[in-house]
Amino acid sequence: MSTNGMRRAATGVIGLAVAGTLTLTGCKNGNEEAAAPSTAPSAPAAAPSSADGYGSAAPSAAASAGSTGGGSAPAGGTAKAGQTFKFGEAAQFPFKSGSTTGEIALTVTAVEQGQASDLDALKLGDKVKGMVPYFVRYTVKNVGSTDLSFTSVGHIKGTLSDGSEAQEVSVIGNYEKCPHESLPKGFTNGKTQTGCAIALAPSAQTKVAGAMYWGDPFGLAQGKALYWK
């Protein structure tokens, strides 16, 4: 799909991170298609949040530096499965997208709480009733020798206060609240780009408090991903 075409409409897809999946698509043009919910149990509820209203998960002091400069590679070298980082700390690891391989430093800079109305543009309807969106902000830096032009860094999820996975919404198209695009042309060593992933808290009484990356060479199983909190 061309860039211009992607900017004409946005499509939201909700995924439930448990044994089964619940998927739903919604388009800005009003067309909707929903799959029947699975019978798999939902993720456990998180502990009630102490935050009032709509705010953000407070990043560490390092987050500010990470959001502007992409963060630095961790002193320990390549990140290991199950490793936990603070907001603003970079995880460096081999990266693969399709047939392209390289190395990136991924930094989750913040998890920002939004409002239920932020999902209206995606026309997801009652499927997200009562849920609260959070925006996982991150930065990608090319720290390898491969040109990563037009590759995509996905597999980023929010995590609830109890460590369980939050539901995710993948957007195809232009969504200004949480832009996520492929890496641009000429994304060579030292280049950085910011991105965003949407995570859903099941209610206003729960909180998306962290994030995880489970793409290759890591995994979705407990302790196999990289974590930020």
Coordinates of C-alpha atoms in Angstrom, one line a residue:
M1 CA 0.0 0.0 0.0
S2 CA 1.3 3.5 -0.8
T3 CA 2.0 6.1 1.8
N4 CA -0.7 8.3 0.4
G5 CA -3.2 5.5 0.5
M6 CA -2.3 4.6 4.1
R7 CA -3.0 8.2 5.2
R8 CA -6.5 8.2 3.9
A9 CA -7.9 5.8 6.4
A10 CA -6.9 4.0 9.6
T11 CA -7.8 0.5 10.6
G12 CA -7.7 -0.8 14.2
V13 CA -7.2 -4.4 15.1
I14 CA -7.6 -5.6 18.7
G15 CA -5.7 -8.6 19.9
L16 CA -6.2 -10.4 23.2
A17 CA -3.0 -11.8 24.5
V18 CA -4.1 -15.2 25.8
A19 CA -4.3 -18.7 24.4
G20 CA -7.0 -17.8 22.0
T21 CA -7.5 -14.5 20.2
L22 CA -10.3 -11.9 19.8
T23 CA -9.9 -9.8 16.7
L24 CA -11.8 -6.8 15.5
T25 CA -11.3 -4.5 12.6
G26 CA -12.6 -1.0 12.3
C27 CA -12.1 1.6 9.6
K28 CA -12.4 5.4 9.6
N29 CA -14.7 5.1 6.6
G30 CA -17.3 3.4 8.8
N31 CA -16.9 -0.2 7.5
E32 CA -16.5 -2.7 10.3
E33 CA -15.8 -6.4 10.5
A34 CA -15.6 -8.4 13.7
A35 CA -14.7 -12.0 14.4
A36 CA -16.5 -14.0 17.0
P37 CA -14.9 -13.8 20.5
S38 CA -12.9 -16.9 21.5
T39 CA -13.8 -18.9 24.6
A40 CA -10.3 -18.5 26.0
P41 CA -10.1 -16.9 29.4
S42 CA -9.1 -13.2 29.5
A43 CA -5.9 -11.9 30.9
P44 CA -6.0 -11.4 34.7
A45 CA -7.0 -8.0 35.9
A46 CA -4.4 -5.7 37.1
A47 CA -4.3 -4.2 40.6
P48 CA -6.2 -0.9 40.9
S49 CA -4.2 2.2 39.8
S50 CA -3.6 4.9 42.3
A51 CA -3.6 7.5 39.6
D52 CA -6.6 9.7 39.3
G53 CA -8.0 10.9 35.9
Y54 CA -5.8 10.6 32.9
G55 CA -2.1 10.9 33.2
S56 CA 0.9 8.9 32.2
A57 CA 3.1 6.2 33.6
A58 CA 6.0 8.3 35.0
P59 CA 9.2 7.5 33.1
S60 CA 12.6 7.6 34.8
A61 CA 14.9 10.6 34.3
A62 CA 16.6 8.6 31.6
A63 CA 13.4 8.6 29.6
S64 CA 13.8 12.2 28.6
A65 CA 17.2 11.5 27.2
G66 CA 16.0 8.4 25.5
S67 CA 13.1 10.2 23.8
T68 CA 15.4 12.8 22.2
G69 CA 18.5 10.8 21.3
G70 CA 17.2 7.2 21.0
G71 CA 19.0 6.1 24.2
S72 CA 22.3 4.4 24.4
A73 CA 23.1 0.8 24.0
P74 CA 23.2 -1.1 27.3
A75 CA 26.6 -1.5 28.8
G76 CA 26.1 -5.2 29.0
G77 CA 25.9 -5.6 25.2
T78 CA 23.2 -7.7 23.5
A79 CA 20.0 -7.9 25.5
K80 CA 18.9 -11.3 26.9
A81 CA 15.5 -12.9 26.9
G82 CA 13.6 -12.0 30.0
Q83 CA 15.7 -8.9 30.7
T84 CA 13.9 -5.9 32.2
F85 CA 14.8 -2.2 31.5
K86 CA 13.7 1.1 32.9
F87 CA 11.9 3.6 30.8
G88 CA 14.5 5.4 28.8
E89 CA 17.0 2.5 28.8
A90 CA 17.9 0.9 25.4
A91 CA 17.9 -2.8 24.6
Q92 CA 20.3 -3.7 21.8
F93 CA 19.7 -6.9 19.9
P94 CA 19.8 -8.5 16.4
F95 CA 16.8 -7.4 14.4
K96 CA 15.0 -9.2 11.5
S97 CA 12.2 -8.0 9.3
G98 CA 11.3 -10.2 6.4
S99 CA 14.6 -11.1 4.7
T100 CA 16.4 -8.1 6.2
T101 CA 18.6 -8.5 9.2
G102 CA 20.5 -6.0 11.2
E103 CA 20.9 -4.7 14.8
I104 CA 18.8 -2.1 16.6
A105 CA 18.6 -0.4 20.0
L106 CA 15.0 -0.2 21.1
T107 CA 14.1 2.3 23.9
V108 CA 10.6 2.5 25.4
T109 CA 10.5 6.1 26.6
A110 CA 7.0 6.3 28.2
V111 CA 3.6 4.8 28.6
E112 CA 1.0 7.6 28.4
Q113 CA -2.6 7.2 29.5
G114 CA -5.2 8.4 27.0
Q115 CA -9.0 8.8 27.1
A116 CA -11.7 6.4 25.8
S117 CA -12.6 9.0 23.2
D118 CA -9.2 8.6 21.6
L119 CA -10.4 5.4 20.1
D120 CA -13.5 7.0 18.4
A121 CA -11.6 7.6 15.2
L122 CA -11.0 3.9 14.7
K123 CA -14.7 3.1 15.0
L124 CA -14.3 0.1 17.2
G125 CA -17.7 0.6 18.8
D126 CA -18.8 -1.4 21.8
K127 CA -15.9 -3.8 21.5
V128 CA -13.8 -1.3 23.5
K129 CA -16.5 0.0 25.7
G130 CA -15.1 0.7 29.2
M131 CA -11.6 0.2 28.1
V132 CA -8.9 2.9 28.4
P133 CA -6.2 3.3 25.8
Y134 CA -2.5 3.8 26.6
F135 CA 0.2 4.9 24.2
V136 CA 3.5 3.1 24.4
R137 CA 6.1 5.5 23.1
Y138 CA 9.4 4.1 21.8
T139 CA 12.5 5.0 19.8
V140 CA 14.4 2.8 17.3
K141 CA 18.1 3.3 16.6
N142 CA 20.0 1.5 13.9
V143 CA 23.2 0.4 15.6
G144 CA 24.3 -2.1 12.9
S145 CA 25.8 -1.9 9.4
T146 CA 22.6 -2.9 7.5
D147 CA 20.3 -0.3 5.8
L148 CA 16.9 -1.0 7.5
S149 CA 14.9 1.2 5.0
F150 CA 11.2 0.3 4.9
T151 CA 11.4 -2.4 7.6
S152 CA 8.9 -2.4 10.4
V153 CA 9.5 -2.7 14.2
G154 CA 6.4 -4.3 15.7
H155 CA 5.8 -6.9 18.4
I156 CA 5.5 -4.2 21.1
K157 CA 2.8 -4.7 23.7
G158 CA 1.8 -2.9 26.9
T159 CA 1.8 -4.8 30.2
L160 CA -0.6 -4.3 33.1
S161 CA 0.4 -3.6 36.7
D162 CA 0.4 -7.3 37.5
G163 CA 2.7 -8.1 34.6
S164 CA 0.1 -9.6 32.4
E165 CA -0.3 -8.5 28.8
A166 CA -2.6 -5.7 27.8
Q167 CA -4.8 -6.0 24.8
E168 CA -3.3 -4.4 21.8
V169 CA -4.7 -2.4 18.9
S170 CA -2.7 -2.5 15.6
V171 CA -3.4 0.5 13.3
I172 CA -2.9 0.3 9.6
G173 CA -2.9 3.9 8.2
N174 CA -2.4 7.3 9.8
Y175 CA -3.5 7.6 13.4
E176 CA -2.2 10.9 14.8
K177 CA -2.6 10.0 18.5
C178 CA -0.2 7.1 18.1
P179 CA 1.8 7.2 14.8
H180 CA 3.5 4.0 13.8
E181 CA 5.3 3.8 10.4
S182 CA 7.9 1.7 8.7
L183 CA 11.4 2.9 9.0
P184 CA 12.2 5.5 6.4
K185 CA 14.4 5.3 3.3
G186 CA 18.1 5.6 4.2
F187 CA 17.7 4.2 7.7
T188 CA 21.4 3.5 8.1
N189 CA 23.7 3.3 11.1
G190 CA 23.0 6.0 13.7
K191 CA 19.6 6.9 12.4
T192 CA 16.7 7.0 14.8
Q193 CA 12.9 7.1 14.6
T194 CA 10.1 7.3 17.2
G195 CA 7.1 5.0 17.2
C196 CA 4.0 4.2 19.2
A197 CA 1.9 1.1 20.1
I198 CA -1.6 1.2 21.5
A199 CA -2.4 -0.9 24.6
L200 CA -5.8 -1.2 26.3
A201 CA -6.6 -1.4 30.0
P202 CA -9.8 -3.3 30.6
S203 CA -11.2 -0.6 32.8
A204 CA -10.5 2.8 34.4
Q205 CA -9.5 0.9 37.6
T206 CA -6.6 -0.8 35.9
K207 CA -3.4 0.5 34.5
V208 CA -1.0 -0.2 31.7
A209 CA 2.2 0.2 33.6
G210 CA 5.0 -1.2 31.3
A211 CA 5.8 -2.6 27.9
M212 CA 7.4 -5.7 26.3
Y213 CA 9.0 -6.6 23.0
W214 CA 8.6 -10.2 21.8
G215 CA 9.8 -10.1 18.2
D216 CA 12.6 -12.3 16.9
P217 CA 14.9 -13.5 18.5
F218 CA 12.7 -13.3 21.6
G219 CA 9.2 -14.8 22.2
L220 CA 5.8 -14.2 23.7
A221 CA 6.1 -16.9 26.5
Q222 CA 6.7 -15.7 30.0
G223 CA 10.3 -14.7 30.5
K224 CA 11.2 -14.8 26.8
A225 CA 10.5 -11.2 25.9
L226 CA 12.2 -7.9 26.8
Y227 CA 10.4 -5.8 29.4
W228 CA 10.3 -2.1 30.4
K229 CA 8.7 -0.6 33.5

